[in-house]
PDB file of C-alpha atoms in Angstrom:
ATOM      1  CA  UNK A   1     -15.015  72.823 -34.178  1.00  0.00           C
ATOM      2  CA  UNK A   2     -16.574  69.384 -33.902  1.00  0.00           C
ATOM      3  CA  UNK A   3     -18.685  67.812 -36.563  1.00  0.00           C
ATOM      4  CA  UNK A   4     -20.500  64.515 -36.363  1.00  0.00           C
ATOM      5  CA  UNK A   5     -21.450  62.654 -39.518  1.00  0.00           C
ATOM      6  CA  UNK A   6     -24.221  60.046 -39.372  1.00  0.00           C
ATOM      7  CA  UNK A   7     -25.596  57.916 -42.109  1.00  0.00           C
ATOM      8  CA  UNK A   8     -27.907  56.944 -43.526  1.00  0.00           C
ATOM      9  CA  UNK A   9     -30.423  59.662 -42.797  1.00  0.00           C
ATOM     10  CA  UNK A  10     -33.438  57.353 -43.168  1.00  0.00           C
ATOM     11  CA  UNK A  11     -33.704  53.594 -43.311  1.00  0.00           C
ATOM     12  CA  UNK A  12     -36.599  51.174 -43.767  1.00  0.00           C
ATOM     13  CA  UNK A  13     -35.731  47.642 -42.858  1.00  0.00           C
ATOM     14  CA  UNK A  14     -37.777  44.448 -42.541  1.00  0.00           C
ATOM     15  CA  UNK A  15     -38.128  42.643 -39.238  1.00  0.00           C
ATOM     16  CA  UNK A  16     -35.269  40.098 -38.800  1.00  0.00           C
ATOM     17  CA  UNK A  17     -32.863  41.969 -41.043  1.00  0.00           C
ATOM     18  CA  UNK A  18     -29.453  43.204 -39.830  1.00  0.00           C
ATOM     19  CA  UNK A  19     -28.599  46.816 -39.065  1.00  0.00           C
ATOM     20  CA  UNK A  20     -25.508  48.915 -39.191  1.00  0.00           C
ATOM     21  CA  UNK A  21     -25.501  52.659 -38.470  1.00  0.00           C
ATOM     22  CA  UNK A  22     -22.291  54.573 -38.598  1.00  0.00           C
ATOM     23  CA  UNK A  23     -21.128  57.728 -36.890  1.00  0.00           C
ATOM     24  CA  UNK A  24     -17.797  59.522 -37.406  1.00  0.00           C
ATOM     25  CA  UNK A  25     -16.520  62.602 -35.594  1.00  0.00           C
ATOM     26  CA  UNK A  26     -14.276  65.342 -36.884  1.00  0.00           C
ATOM     27  CA  UNK A  27     -12.438  68.107 -35.100  1.00  0.00           C
ATOM     28  CA  UNK A  28     -11.547  66.245 -31.923  1.00  0.00           C
ATOM     29  CA  UNK A  29      -9.473  63.343 -30.746  1.00  0.00           C
ATOM     30  CA  UNK A  30     -10.259  60.576 -28.251  1.00  0.00           C
ATOM     31  CA  UNK A  31     -13.847  61.783 -27.947  1.00  0.00           C
ATOM     32  CA  UNK A  32     -16.479  60.255 -25.592  1.00  0.00           C
ATOM     33  CA  UNK A  33     -19.180  58.944 -27.964  1.00  0.00           C
ATOM     34  CA  UNK A  34     -22.816  58.154 -27.306  1.00  0.00           C
ATOM     35  CA  UNK A  35     -25.735  56.493 -29.056  1.00  0.00           C
ATOM     36  CA  UNK A  36     -29.197  57.692 -28.141  1.00  0.00           C
ATOM     37  CA  UNK A  37     -32.584  56.538 -29.381  1.00  0.00           C
ATOM     38  CA  UNK A  38     -35.646  58.647 -29.504  1.00  0.00           C
ATOM     39  CA  UNK A  39     -38.950  56.760 -29.869  1.00  0.00           C
ATOM     40  CA  UNK A  40     -41.832  58.642 -31.450  1.00  0.00           C
ATOM     41  CA  UNK A  41     -43.060  61.378 -29.126  1.00  0.00           C
ATOM     42  CA  UNK A  42     -40.571  60.473 -26.426  1.00  0.00           C
ATOM     43  CA  UNK A  43     -37.342  61.837 -25.018  1.00  0.00           C
ATOM     44  CA  UNK A  44     -33.843  60.536 -25.678  1.00  0.00           C
ATOM     45  CA  UNK A  45     -32.758  57.237 -24.171  1.00  0.00           C
ATOM     46  CA  UNK A  46     -29.030  56.525 -23.793  1.00  0.00           C
ATOM     47  CA  UNK A  47     -28.190  53.217 -25.413  1.00  0.00           C
ATOM     48  CA  UNK A  48     -24.353  53.024 -25.402  1.00  0.00           C
ATOM     49  CA  UNK A  49     -21.390  55.150 -24.559  1.00  0.00           C
ATOM     50  CA  UNK A  50     -17.686  54.767 -25.319  1.00  0.00           C
ATOM     51  CA  UNK A  51     -14.696  56.477 -23.713  1.00  0.00           C
ATOM     52  CA  UNK A  52     -12.122  54.921 -26.067  1.00  0.00           C
ATOM     53  CA  UNK A  53     -11.362  52.467 -28.839  1.00  0.00           C
ATOM     54  CA  UNK A  54     -12.888  49.078 -28.083  1.00  0.00           C
ATOM     55  CA  UNK A  55     -14.546  50.334 -24.879  1.00  0.00           C
ATOM     56  CA  UNK A  56     -18.285  50.071 -24.934  1.00  0.00           C
ATOM     57  CA  UNK A  57     -20.782  50.385 -22.093  1.00  0.00           C
ATOM     58  CA  UNK A  58     -24.415  49.580 -22.430  1.00  0.00           C
ATOM     59  CA  UNK A  59     -27.082  51.474 -20.492  1.00  0.00           C
ATOM     60  CA  UNK A  60     -30.037  49.251 -21.273  1.00  0.00           C
ATOM     61  CA  UNK A  61     -30.294  45.592 -22.313  1.00  0.00           C
ATOM     62  CA  UNK A  62     -31.657  45.296 -25.818  1.00  0.00           C
ATOM     63  CA  UNK A  63     -31.404  43.854 -29.267  1.00  0.00           C
ATOM     64  CA  UNK A  64     -28.613  46.217 -30.280  1.00  0.00           C
ATOM     65  CA  UNK A  65     -24.834  46.346 -29.927  1.00  0.00           C
ATOM     66  CA  UNK A  66     -22.199  48.960 -30.476  1.00  0.00           C
ATOM     67  CA  UNK A  67     -18.607  48.938 -31.549  1.00  0.00           C
ATOM     68  CA  UNK A  68     -15.789  51.464 -31.755  1.00  0.00           C
ATOM     69  CA  UNK A  69     -13.185  50.158 -34.210  1.00  0.00           C
ATOM     70  CA  UNK A  70     -11.384  53.528 -34.540  1.00  0.00           C
ATOM     71  CA  UNK A  71     -10.956  56.561 -32.349  1.00  0.00           C
ATOM     72  CA  UNK A  72     -13.558  58.623 -34.142  1.00  0.00           C
ATOM     73  CA  UNK A  73     -15.872  55.957 -35.437  1.00  0.00           C
ATOM     74  CA  UNK A  74     -18.887  54.547 -33.578  1.00  0.00           C
ATOM     75  CA  UNK A  75     -21.107  51.876 -35.011  1.00  0.00           C
ATOM     76  CA  UNK A  76     -24.550  50.695 -33.885  1.00  0.00           C
ATOM     77  CA  UNK A  77     -25.591  47.228 -35.015  1.00  0.00           C
ATOM     78  CA  UNK A  78     -28.192  44.572 -34.748  1.00  0.00           C
ATOM     79  CA  UNK A  79     -28.224  41.006 -36.082  1.00  0.00           C
ATOM     80  CA  UNK A  80     -32.015  40.787 -36.260  1.00  0.00           C
ATOM     81  CA  UNK A  81     -34.170  43.871 -36.077  1.00  0.00           C
ATOM     82  CA  UNK A  82     -37.416  43.944 -34.071  1.00  0.00           C
ATOM     83  CA  UNK A  83     -40.389  46.255 -34.674  1.00  0.00           C
ATOM     84  CA  UNK A  84     -39.573  47.917 -31.344  1.00  0.00           C
ATOM     85  CA  UNK A  85     -36.172  48.995 -32.730  1.00  0.00           C
ATOM     86  CA  UNK A  86     -37.924  51.657 -34.792  1.00  0.00           C
ATOM     87  CA  UNK A  87     -36.978  55.177 -33.802  1.00  0.00           C
ATOM     88  CA  UNK A  88     -34.654  58.078 -34.353  1.00  0.00           C
ATOM     89  CA  UNK A  89     -31.019  57.263 -33.564  1.00  0.00           C
ATOM     90  CA  UNK A  90     -28.616  60.001 -32.623  1.00  0.00           C
ATOM     91  CA  UNK A  91     -24.894  59.902 -32.196  1.00  0.00           C
ATOM     92  CA  UNK A  92     -23.365  62.460 -29.862  1.00  0.00           C
ATOM     93  CA  UNK A  93     -20.034  63.611 -28.448  1.00  0.00           C
ATOM     94  CA  UNK A  94     -19.095  65.967 -25.649  1.00  0.00           C
ATOM     95  CA  UNK A  95     -19.006  69.587 -26.802  1.00  0.00           C
ATOM     96  CA  UNK A  96     -15.632  71.195 -26.912  1.00  0.00           C
ATOM     97  CA  UNK A  97     -16.509  74.720 -28.059  1.00  0.00           C
ATOM     98  CA  UNK A  98     -18.170  75.928 -24.908  1.00  0.00           C
ATOM     99  CA  UNK A  99     -16.729  74.647 -21.682  1.00  0.00           C
ATOM    100  CA  UNK A 100     -16.888  70.935 -21.206  1.00  0.00           C
ATOM    101  CA  UNK A 101     -20.593  70.381 -20.841  1.00  0.00           C
ATOM    102  CA  UNK A 102     -23.356  69.205 -23.127  1.00  0.00           C
ATOM    103  CA  UNK A 103     -23.283  67.349 -26.397  1.00  0.00           C
ATOM    104  CA  UNK A 104     -22.869  67.963 -30.041  1.00  0.00           C
ATOM    105  CA  UNK A 105     -25.272  65.714 -31.935  1.00  0.00           C
ATOM    106  CA  UNK A 106     -25.247  64.224 -35.386  1.00  0.00           C
ATOM    107  CA  UNK A 107     -28.150  64.748 -37.724  1.00  0.00           C
ATOM    108  CA  UNK A 108     -29.656  61.370 -36.790  1.00  0.00           C
ATOM    109  CA  UNK A 109     -30.951  58.244 -38.560  1.00  0.00           C
ATOM    110  CA  UNK A 110     -34.701  57.634 -38.755  1.00  0.00           C
ATOM    111  CA  UNK A 111     -35.156  53.868 -38.693  1.00  0.00           C
ATOM    112  CA  UNK A 112     -38.483  52.234 -39.506  1.00  0.00           C
ATOM    113  CA  UNK A 113     -38.715  48.503 -39.057  1.00  0.00           C
ATOM    114  CA  UNK A 114     -41.584  46.986 -41.058  1.00  0.00           C
TER     115      UNK A 114
ATOM    116  CA  UNK B   1     -38.473  58.714  -9.925  1.00  0.00           C
ATOM    117  CA  UNK B   2     -38.127  60.822 -13.066  1.00  0.00           C
ATOM    118  CA  UNK B   3     -34.848  62.653 -13.219  1.00  0.00           C
ATOM    119  CA  UNK B   4     -36.202  65.347 -15.538  1.00  0.00           C
ATOM    120  CA  UNK B   5     -39.890  66.290 -15.655  1.00  0.00           C
ATOM    121  CA  UNK B   6     -41.441  68.334 -18.372  1.00  0.00           C
ATOM    122  CA  UNK B   7     -45.146  68.614 -17.700  1.00  0.00           C
ATOM    123  CA  UNK B   8     -46.196  70.589 -20.765  1.00  0.00           C
ATOM    124  CA  UNK B   9     -46.573  68.257 -23.794  1.00  0.00           C
ATOM    125  CA  UNK B  10     -47.544  71.179 -26.001  1.00  0.00           C
ATOM    126  CA  UNK B  11     -47.503  74.961 -25.806  1.00  0.00           C
ATOM    127  CA  UNK B  12     -48.772  77.736 -28.043  1.00  0.00           C
ATOM    128  CA  UNK B  13     -47.417  81.260 -28.121  1.00  0.00           C
ATOM    129  CA  UNK B  14     -48.259  84.293 -30.207  1.00  0.00           C
ATOM    130  CA  UNK B  15     -45.403  85.569 -32.362  1.00  0.00           C
ATOM    131  CA  UNK B  16     -43.376  88.267 -30.567  1.00  0.00           C
ATOM    132  CA  UNK B  17     -44.635  87.197 -27.163  1.00  0.00           C
ATOM    133  CA  UNK B  18     -42.530  85.546 -24.464  1.00  0.00           C
ATOM    134  CA  UNK B  19     -43.081  81.946 -23.382  1.00  0.00           C
ATOM    135  CA  UNK B  20     -41.853  79.834 -20.449  1.00  0.00           C
ATOM    136  CA  UNK B  21     -41.226  76.095 -20.785  1.00  0.00           C
ATOM    137  CA  UNK B  22     -41.181  74.284 -17.469  1.00  0.00           C
ATOM    138  CA  UNK B  23     -38.615  71.771 -16.265  1.00  0.00           C
ATOM    139  CA  UNK B  24     -38.061  70.224 -12.858  1.00  0.00           C
ATOM    140  CA  UNK B  25     -35.309  67.883 -11.939  1.00  0.00           C
ATOM    141  CA  UNK B  26     -34.308  65.418  -9.263  1.00  0.00           C
ATOM    142  CA  UNK B  27     -30.763  64.739  -8.187  1.00  0.00           C
ATOM    143  CA  UNK B  28     -28.772  64.183  -5.014  1.00  0.00           C
ATOM    144  CA  UNK B  29     -25.579  65.487  -6.569  1.00  0.00           C
ATOM    145  CA  UNK B  30     -24.164  68.817  -5.392  1.00  0.00           C
ATOM    146  CA  UNK B  31     -22.501  69.426  -8.709  1.00  0.00           C
ATOM    147  CA  UNK B  32     -24.667  69.103 -11.780  1.00  0.00           C
ATOM    148  CA  UNK B  33     -25.689  71.013 -14.874  1.00  0.00           C
ATOM    149  CA  UNK B  34     -28.885  71.757 -16.738  1.00  0.00           C
ATOM    150  CA  UNK B  35     -29.358  72.195 -20.462  1.00  0.00           C
ATOM    151  CA  UNK B  36     -32.000  72.997 -22.940  1.00  0.00           C
ATOM    152  CA  UNK B  37     -31.991  71.644 -26.478  1.00  0.00           C
ATOM    153  CA  UNK B  38     -34.202  72.526 -29.451  1.00  0.00           C
ATOM    154  CA  UNK B  39     -35.239  69.871 -31.957  1.00  0.00           C
ATOM    155  CA  UNK B  40     -36.866  71.195 -35.132  1.00  0.00           C
ATOM    156  CA  UNK B  41     -38.852  68.888 -37.388  1.00  0.00           C
ATOM    157  CA  UNK B  42     -35.628  67.989 -39.173  1.00  0.00           C
ATOM    158  CA  UNK B  43     -34.585  66.061 -36.071  1.00  0.00           C
ATOM    159  CA  UNK B  44     -31.238  67.701 -35.321  1.00  0.00           C
ATOM    160  CA  UNK B  45     -30.604  68.585 -31.656  1.00  0.00           C
ATOM    161  CA  UNK B  46     -29.511  72.163 -31.179  1.00  0.00           C
ATOM    162  CA  UNK B  47     -27.868  73.261 -27.950  1.00  0.00           C
ATOM    163  CA  UNK B  48     -29.511  76.403 -26.532  1.00  0.00           C
ATOM    164  CA  UNK B  49     -28.307  77.126 -23.020  1.00  0.00           C
ATOM    165  CA  UNK B  50     -26.477  75.707 -20.002  1.00  0.00           C
ATOM    166  CA  UNK B  51     -26.686  76.384 -16.276  1.00  0.00           C
ATOM    167  CA  UNK B  52     -24.253  74.923 -13.729  1.00  0.00           C
ATOM    168  CA  UNK B  53     -25.487  74.127 -10.250  1.00  0.00           C
ATOM    169  CA  UNK B  54     -22.984  76.543  -8.714  1.00  0.00           C
ATOM    170  CA  UNK B  55     -23.700  79.399 -11.094  1.00  0.00           C
ATOM    171  CA  UNK B  56     -25.316  82.230  -9.120  1.00  0.00           C
ATOM    172  CA  UNK B  57     -26.563  84.145 -12.124  1.00  0.00           C
ATOM    173  CA  UNK B  58     -29.242  82.799 -14.469  1.00  0.00           C
ATOM    174  CA  UNK B  59     -27.804  81.827 -17.848  1.00  0.00           C
ATOM    175  CA  UNK B  60     -28.762  83.850 -20.868  1.00  0.00           C
ATOM    176  CA  UNK B  61     -28.048  83.314 -24.571  1.00  0.00           C
ATOM    177  CA  UNK B  62     -29.647  85.922 -26.793  1.00  0.00           C
ATOM    178  CA  UNK B  63     -33.415  85.495 -26.611  1.00  0.00           C
ATOM    179  CA  UNK B  64     -33.063  82.416 -24.331  1.00  0.00           C
ATOM    180  CA  UNK B  65     -32.732  82.570 -20.561  1.00  0.00           C
ATOM    181  CA  UNK B  66     -32.820  79.886 -17.962  1.00  0.00           C
ATOM    182  CA  UNK B  67     -34.780  80.630 -14.815  1.00  0.00           C
ATOM    183  CA  UNK B  68     -32.850  78.539 -12.309  1.00  0.00           C
ATOM    184  CA  UNK B  69     -34.481  78.056  -8.928  1.00  0.00           C
ATOM    185  CA  UNK B  70     -32.221  75.619  -7.062  1.00  0.00           C
ATOM    186  CA  UNK B  71     -34.342  75.196  -3.916  1.00  0.00           C
ATOM    187  CA  UNK B  72     -37.361  74.325  -6.062  1.00  0.00           C
ATOM    188  CA  UNK B  73     -35.246  72.175  -8.397  1.00  0.00           C
ATOM    189  CA  UNK B  74     -36.587  73.942 -11.442  1.00  0.00           C
ATOM    190  CA  UNK B  75     -34.832  75.149 -14.578  1.00  0.00           C
ATOM    191  CA  UNK B  76     -37.414  76.784 -16.795  1.00  0.00           C
ATOM    192  CA  UNK B  77     -36.560  78.054 -20.257  1.00  0.00           C
ATOM    193  CA  UNK B  78     -37.758  81.539 -21.155  1.00  0.00           C
ATOM    194  CA  UNK B  79     -37.903  82.524 -24.831  1.00  0.00           C
ATOM    195  CA  UNK B  80     -38.430  86.233 -25.341  1.00  0.00           C
ATOM    196  CA  UNK B  81     -39.975  87.742 -28.529  1.00  0.00           C
ATOM    197  CA  UNK B  82     -40.963  84.378 -30.051  1.00  0.00           C
ATOM    198  CA  UNK B  83     -40.346  83.861 -33.727  1.00  0.00           C
ATOM    199  CA  UNK B  84     -41.996  81.447 -36.174  1.00  0.00           C
ATOM    200  CA  UNK B  85     -38.702  79.570 -36.386  1.00  0.00           C
ATOM    201  CA  UNK B  86     -38.943  78.830 -32.679  1.00  0.00           C
ATOM    202  CA  UNK B  87     -41.612  76.184 -33.410  1.00  0.00           C
ATOM    203  CA  UNK B  88     -39.976  72.921 -32.373  1.00  0.00           C
ATOM    204  CA  UNK B  89     -39.601  70.343 -29.619  1.00  0.00           C
ATOM    205  CA  UNK B  90     -37.704  71.558 -26.613  1.00  0.00           C
ATOM    206  CA  UNK B  91     -35.816  69.186 -24.280  1.00  0.00           C
ATOM    207  CA  UNK B  92     -34.578  69.844 -20.801  1.00  0.00           C
ATOM    208  CA  UNK B  93     -31.592  67.754 -19.749  1.00  0.00           C
ATOM    209  CA  UNK B  94     -29.336  67.290 -16.747  1.00  0.00           C
ATOM    210  CA  UNK B  95     -25.712  66.386 -16.435  1.00  0.00           C
ATOM    211  CA  UNK B  96     -24.748  64.427 -13.300  1.00  0.00           C
ATOM    212  CA  UNK B  97     -21.565  63.021 -12.006  1.00  0.00           C
ATOM    213  CA  UNK B  98     -20.715  59.500 -13.093  1.00  0.00           C
ATOM    214  CA  UNK B  99     -17.916  56.965 -12.760  1.00  0.00           C
ATOM    215  CA  UNK B 100     -16.102  55.721 -15.793  1.00  0.00           C
ATOM    216  CA  UNK B 101     -14.995  59.085 -17.201  1.00  0.00           C
ATOM    217  CA  UNK B 102     -18.091  59.898 -19.167  1.00  0.00           C
ATOM    218  CA  UNK B 103     -20.643  62.651 -18.960  1.00  0.00           C
ATOM    219  CA  UNK B 104     -24.083  61.232 -18.027  1.00  0.00           C
ATOM    220  CA  UNK B 105     -26.875  63.333 -19.393  1.00  0.00           C
ATOM    221  CA  UNK B 106     -30.551  62.545 -18.889  1.00  0.00           C
ATOM    222  CA  UNK B 107     -33.261  64.061 -21.044  1.00  0.00           C
ATOM    223  CA  UNK B 108     -36.906  64.942 -20.358  1.00  0.00           C
ATOM    224  CA  UNK B 109     -39.681  63.896 -22.768  1.00  0.00           C
ATOM    225  CA  UNK B 110     -39.911  67.293 -24.300  1.00  0.00           C
ATOM    226  CA  UNK B 111     -42.378  70.126 -24.894  1.00  0.00           C
ATOM    227  CA  UNK B 112     -43.697  70.895 -28.340  1.00  0.00           C
ATOM    228  CA  UNK B 113     -43.846  74.661 -28.909  1.00  0.00           C
ATOM    229  CA  UNK B 114     -45.890  76.149 -31.718  1.00  0.00           C
ATOM    230  CA  UNK B 115     -45.572  79.856 -32.489  1.00  0.00           C
ATOM    231  CA  UNK B 116     -48.702  81.348 -34.014  1.00  0.00           C
ATOM    232  CA  UNK B 117     -48.392  84.235 -36.494  1.00  0.00           C
TER     233      UNK B 117
END
């Protein structure tokens, strides 16, 4: 079965500092990968998705970027964090254990920009 | 227009009682799917139940059932015999067709459920 590893679990970063969040997937090959952000008290907003190595699509313009250097690795980055980048970041991939619908999520990274 | 609408920001239910969490959706696709996810305070997203637009029977998974009313575009989650561990945020989500070979899923803003002993 699929497993998604995300780290770190929590992060406090000053405004203007860089960011790198990493997500790796086990138990599947050539997965579709997604980065979502959940602001406090809000739903999930799709930030980026990737259908293969080096293929990144952005859903919303923002201060963040994503990269996929390996098949099962997805990285979310920023060169200079803003206060508005605070939130809960979730990596996800398409579920494979029950049909072909829905996501498996990682445990998330709670980012606070101060 | 909102793709997924959850109008109940918070709900309370007595332990062992049933509760319905509302969800309405908006799509012009003929083929789509609806999900519910549970998010406890730890933050992880837990898949609960899925309903395809062509499924004639309402989906059920243990104590969870999805009351799918296609004409009304509603996909309410029913939790029977609530337990204290059911206290969490619940998100309704919809899968639509998309180009580019990926699964596009849109989430509602969630309903916070609190189970009272």
